[in-house]
Short mmCIF file of C-alpha atoms in Angstrom, two decimals:
data_model
loop_
_atom_site.label_atom_id
_atom_site.label_comp_id
_atom_site.label_asym_id
_atom_site.label_seq_id
_atom_site.Cartn_x
_atom_site.Cartn_y
_atom_site.Cartn_z
CA MET A 1 -18.05 4.89 -19.18
CA ARG A 2 -15.63 7.02 -16.58
CA ARG A 3 -16.72 8.68 -13.63
CA VAL A 4 -14.16 10.87 -10.63
CA GLU A 5 -15.71 12.01 -7.25
CA GLN A 6 -14.12 13.27 -4.41
CA VAL A 7 -14.79 10.90 -1.57
CA MET A 8 -13.38 10.85 1.80
CA GLY A 9 -10.70 13.09 1.11
CA PHE A 10 -9.51 11.43 -1.84
CA PRO A 11 -10.27 11.24 -5.84
CA VAL A 12 -12.23 8.30 -7.00
CA SER A 13 -12.11 7.41 -10.50
CA LEU A 14 -13.89 4.91 -11.89
CA ARG A 15 -13.61 2.75 -16.09
CA ILE A 16 -15.94 0.51 -16.97
CA ASP A 17 -15.18 -0.64 -20.61
CA GLY A 18 -17.73 -2.83 -22.49
CA GLU A 19 -21.26 -3.15 -23.67
CA GLY A 20 -23.48 -2.13 -21.26
CA GLU A 21 -25.51 0.48 -19.30
CA PHE A 22 -24.03 0.79 -16.20
CA GLY A 23 -24.76 4.24 -14.92
CA ALA A 24 -27.10 3.03 -11.79
CA ALA A 25 -23.97 0.56 -10.67
CA ALA A 26 -21.72 3.70 -10.95
CA ASP A 27 -24.19 5.45 -8.90
CA ALA A 28 -24.55 3.08 -6.57
CA VAL A 29 -20.90 2.68 -5.91
CA PHE A 30 -19.96 6.59 -5.34
CA ALA A 31 -23.50 5.96 -2.64
CA TRP A 32 -21.62 3.02 -1.02
CA LEU A 33 -18.78 4.99 -0.85
CA ARG A 34 -19.91 8.22 0.47
CA GLU A 35 -22.34 5.83 3.00
CA THR A 36 -19.12 4.80 4.23
CA ASP A 37 -17.46 7.96 5.02
CA ALA A 38 -20.58 9.13 6.79
CA ARG A 39 -20.60 6.10 9.04
CA PHE A 40 -16.91 4.96 9.86
CA SER A 41 -14.84 8.05 9.46
CA PRO A 42 -13.08 8.81 13.08
CA PHE A 43 -13.19 12.69 11.85
CA LYS A 44 -17.29 13.19 11.79
CA ALA A 45 -18.52 13.69 15.36
CA ASP A 46 -21.95 11.89 14.69
CA SER A 47 -20.16 8.69 12.95
CA GLU A 48 -20.48 5.28 14.02
CA VAL A 49 -16.51 5.16 15.06
CA SER A 50 -17.05 8.35 16.80
CA ARG A 51 -19.77 7.39 19.32
CA LEU A 52 -18.53 4.10 19.70
CA ASP A 53 -14.88 5.81 20.91
CA ARG A 54 -16.72 8.28 22.73
CA GLY A 55 -19.05 5.47 25.00
CA GLU A 56 -22.07 6.51 23.49
CA LEU A 57 -22.49 3.20 21.52
CA PRO A 58 -21.79 -0.11 23.54
CA ALA A 59 -19.62 -2.22 21.89
CA ASP A 60 -21.96 -5.41 21.40
CA ALA A 61 -24.01 -2.90 19.42
CA VAL A 62 -22.00 -1.76 16.63
CA SER A 63 -23.73 -2.89 12.97
CA ALA A 64 -22.23 -6.10 11.46
CA ASP A 65 -20.00 -3.77 9.35
CA LEU A 66 -18.04 -2.27 11.95
CA ALA A 67 -17.66 -5.56 13.45
CA GLU A 68 -16.56 -6.88 10.46
CA ILE A 69 -14.02 -3.98 10.25
CA LEU A 70 -12.88 -4.19 13.54
CA ASP A 71 -12.18 -8.29 13.77
CA LEU A 72 -9.91 -7.47 10.78
CA CYS A 73 -8.03 -4.49 13.23
CA GLU A 74 -7.72 -7.13 15.73
CA HIS A 75 -6.32 -9.71 13.26
CA TYR A 76 -3.31 -7.30 12.15
CA ARG A 77 -2.54 -5.83 15.31
CA ALA A 78 -2.05 -9.94 16.76
CA VAL A 79 -0.22 -10.79 13.37
CA THR A 80 2.20 -7.84 13.61
CA GLY A 81 3.08 -7.67 17.62
CA GLY A 82 1.15 -4.49 17.66
CA ALA A 83 2.87 -2.64 14.91
CA PHE A 84 -0.40 -2.47 13.35
CA ASP A 85 -3.00 -0.71 16.03
CA VAL A 86 -5.77 1.33 15.76
CA ARG A 87 -6.14 2.45 19.26
CA LEU A 88 -3.20 4.31 20.10
CA PRO A 89 -2.38 5.99 22.98
CA GLY A 90 -3.41 9.33 23.21
CA ARG A 91 -5.52 9.44 19.92
CA GLY A 92 -9.23 8.24 19.06
CA LEU A 93 -10.00 4.72 17.44
CA ASP A 94 -9.18 5.26 13.72
CA PRO A 95 -9.48 2.11 11.62
CA CYS A 96 -9.27 4.29 8.82
CA ALA A 97 -6.28 2.33 7.38
CA VAL A 98 -8.69 -0.64 7.09
CA VAL A 99 -11.86 1.08 5.87
CA LYS A 100 -10.60 2.05 2.87
CA GLY A 101 -9.88 -0.89 1.30
CA TRP A 102 -12.78 -2.82 2.24
CA SER A 103 -15.31 -0.46 1.68
CA VAL A 104 -13.44 0.20 -2.27
CA GLN A 105 -13.43 -3.89 -2.57
CA ARG A 106 -17.44 -3.83 -1.32
CA ALA A 107 -17.66 -1.14 -3.89
CA ALA A 108 -15.82 -3.33 -6.80
CA GLU A 109 -18.31 -6.42 -5.77
CA LEU A 110 -21.33 -4.26 -6.50
CA LEU A 111 -19.83 -3.72 -10.01
CA THR A 112 -19.50 -7.36 -10.36
CA ALA A 113 -23.12 -7.61 -9.55
CA ALA A 114 -24.12 -5.30 -11.88
CA GLY A 115 -22.16 -7.38 -14.69
CA ALA A 116 -19.54 -5.25 -15.02
CA SER A 117 -17.02 -7.73 -15.99
CA ARG A 118 -13.94 -4.83 -16.80
CA PHE A 119 -13.16 -2.25 -14.72
CA CYS A 120 -10.56 -0.24 -12.73
CA LEU A 121 -11.33 1.30 -9.20
CA ASN A 122 -8.88 3.78 -8.24
CA ALA A 123 -9.41 5.11 -4.75
CA GLY A 124 -6.36 7.96 -3.98
CA GLY A 125 -4.04 5.38 -5.90
CA ASP A 126 -4.83 2.29 -4.31
CA VAL A 127 -6.58 -0.32 -7.10
CA VAL A 128 -9.07 -3.04 -7.31
CA ALA A 129 -9.26 -3.97 -11.68
CA SER A 130 -11.19 -6.71 -13.29
CA GLY A 131 -10.99 -8.15 -16.50
CA GLY A 132 -7.31 -6.68 -17.51
CA PRO A 133 -4.87 -6.64 -18.36
CA TRP A 134 -4.58 -3.19 -16.27
CA ARG A 135 -1.36 -1.25 -16.03
CA VAL A 136 -0.97 0.16 -12.59
CA GLY A 137 2.04 2.28 -12.22
CA VAL A 138 3.46 2.43 -8.85
CA ARG A 139 4.47 5.86 -8.07
CA HIS A 140 8.58 7.10 -6.95
CA PRO A 141 8.40 8.10 -3.03
CA GLU A 142 10.59 11.02 -3.15
CA HIS A 143 9.61 12.07 -7.32
CA ALA A 144 6.14 12.70 -7.64
CA ASP A 145 6.61 12.77 -11.60
CA ARG A 146 8.17 9.45 -11.64
CA LEU A 147 7.47 5.81 -11.89
CA CYS A 148 8.90 2.61 -9.74
CA THR A 149 7.48 0.46 -11.66
CA VAL A 150 4.18 -0.51 -13.63
CA LEU A 151 2.44 -3.24 -12.70
CA GLU A 152 0.07 -5.43 -15.10
CA LEU A 153 -3.24 -6.51 -13.17
CA THR A 154 -5.92 -8.74 -15.10
CA ASP A 155 -8.27 -9.35 -11.47
CA GLY A 156 -6.85 -8.30 -8.06
CA ALA A 157 -6.15 -5.51 -6.08
CA VAL A 158 -2.87 -3.04 -5.73
CA ALA A 159 -1.97 -0.85 -2.51
CA THR A 160 0.51 1.58 -1.84
CA SER A 161 1.72 3.43 2.13
CA ALA A 162 4.31 5.82 1.75
CA ARG A 163 5.35 8.99 3.58
CA TYR A 164 5.25 10.85 0.32
CA GLU A 165 1.41 13.02 1.09
CA ARG A 166 0.93 12.28 4.60
CA GLY A 167 4.62 12.25 6.13
CA ASP A 168 5.27 10.07 8.77
CA HIS A 169 1.30 9.62 9.53
CA ILE A 170 2.25 5.70 9.84
CA ILE A 171 2.83 5.06 13.93
CA ASP A 172 4.77 1.88 14.76
CA GLY A 173 2.07 0.62 17.76
CA ARG A 174 5.18 -0.97 19.44
CA SER A 175 6.74 2.01 19.93
CA GLY A 176 4.20 4.68 19.65
CA ARG A 177 6.36 6.60 16.86
CA PRO A 178 6.20 7.12 13.10
CA ALA A 179 7.44 4.61 10.93
CA THR A 180 10.21 5.38 9.12
CA GLY A 181 12.27 2.39 8.42
CA LEU A 182 10.77 2.16 4.50
CA LEU A 183 9.83 4.68 2.00
CA SER A 184 7.27 3.07 0.64
CA LEU A 185 5.61 -0.34 0.21
CA THR A 186 3.26 -2.13 -2.14
CA VAL A 187 0.94 -4.58 -1.89
CA VAL A 188 -0.68 -6.67 -5.12
CA ALA A 189 -3.03 -9.33 -3.49
CA PRO A 190 -6.35 -10.62 -4.72
CA THR A 191 -8.59 -7.97 -2.65
CA LEU A 192 -8.37 -4.49 -1.78
CA THR A 193 -9.47 -5.10 1.69
CA GLU A 194 -6.49 -7.32 2.07
CA ALA A 195 -3.70 -5.17 0.06
CA ASP A 196 -4.51 -2.47 1.82
CA SER A 197 -4.42 -3.71 5.42
CA VAL A 198 -1.11 -5.27 4.71
CA ALA A 199 0.52 -2.74 3.18
CA THR A 200 -0.13 -0.26 6.31
CA ALA A 201 0.59 -3.16 8.40
CA ALA A 202 3.95 -4.05 6.72
CA PHE A 203 4.69 -0.24 6.40
CA ALA A 204 4.15 -0.20 10.42
CA MET A 205 6.98 -2.86 11.09
CA GLY A 206 9.30 -1.82 8.96
CA ALA A 207 11.63 -3.49 7.18
CA GLU A 208 10.90 -6.66 8.66
CA GLY A 209 7.29 -5.69 7.40
CA VAL A 210 9.09 -6.76 4.08
CA GLU A 211 9.38 -10.41 4.81
CA TRP A 212 6.19 -10.75 6.79
CA ALA A 213 3.75 -9.80 3.90
CA ALA A 214 5.89 -11.65 1.47
CA GLY A 215 5.28 -14.23 2.85
CA LEU A 216 1.46 -14.11 2.89
CA ASP A 217 -0.42 -16.52 0.61
CA GLY A 218 -1.54 -14.14 -2.16
CA CYS A 219 0.45 -11.42 -1.54
CA GLU A 220 3.17 -9.85 -4.08
CA VAL A 221 5.39 -6.67 -3.17
CA PHE A 222 7.13 -3.73 -3.98
CA ALA A 223 9.18 -1.73 -1.54
CA VAL A 224 11.55 0.82 -0.85
CA ASP A 225 13.67 1.54 2.63
CA ALA A 226 14.95 3.98 4.23
CA ASP A 227 18.60 3.35 1.94
CA ARG A 228 16.49 3.57 -1.14
CA ARG A 229 16.98 -0.08 -1.87
CA VAL A 230 14.47 -2.03 -3.77
CA LEU A 231 13.12 -5.24 -2.40
CA ARG A 232 10.46 -7.49 -4.37
CA THR A 233 9.07 -10.64 -4.21
CA PRO A 234 9.43 -13.16 -8.00
CA GLY A 235 5.76 -13.06 -8.24
CA LEU A 236 5.70 -9.77 -8.85
CA PRO A 237 3.13 -8.60 -11.70
CA VAL A 238 5.48 -6.25 -13.55
CA ALA A 239 4.46 -4.93 -16.95
CA GLU A 240 6.12 -6.04 -19.81
CA LYS A 241 8.02 -2.33 -21.19
CA ARG A 242 5.93 -1.31 -24.23
CA PRO A 243 8.08 -0.80 -27.68
CA ALA A 244 9.18 2.19 -28.33
CA ALA A 245 7.24 4.07 -31.60
CA ALA A 246 8.61 3.95 -34.38
#
């Protein structure tokens, strides 16, 4: 089965292969993502994040889910020396860089619990895959109709942070200025929670973020820096080229 819906401001596509009836599981996936958006979006005035940011919700009264998200945010702030920061001066609390990957990974776990063994869940270009092989293209940072590389995933996740969709929107919390040392950075990791958070955190760090992300257990990295040099780790799961048609 296949389904596409617009959630959290971007298209989310789901493909489930194999025998079985997974309509209810797909319904649960999209319901969960809509719930996540309602609860944790900083752009919704009545969300838990917005109420916490305005001081209407005490820090010790947040939900277990938001506490987990904020703990992840603090972890990445600490390990990047402040480059990744969801509480930038002059801006409200914005944990979106963690919420997206965290919520889509939770959605994938709903599918697994429902018995789906081969699926691909793509949320605005960030992907969780199970029961592969699945081929995942990495978009060229300067040409929307071209790919830099194609990855092959069996069970895992891939996320990309870049400047091509929203411009210089990722801020280096150490300087308060946009991070411009990289054009794009892609991370392959066991979960999308990690892949998406690490990709954003490393991008915020700039060129040094590539080495930092590459040193994390279970992470593989593909990056294009501001000088258009391609950097990648040896274990990056690059898909084999398919033979040309006769």
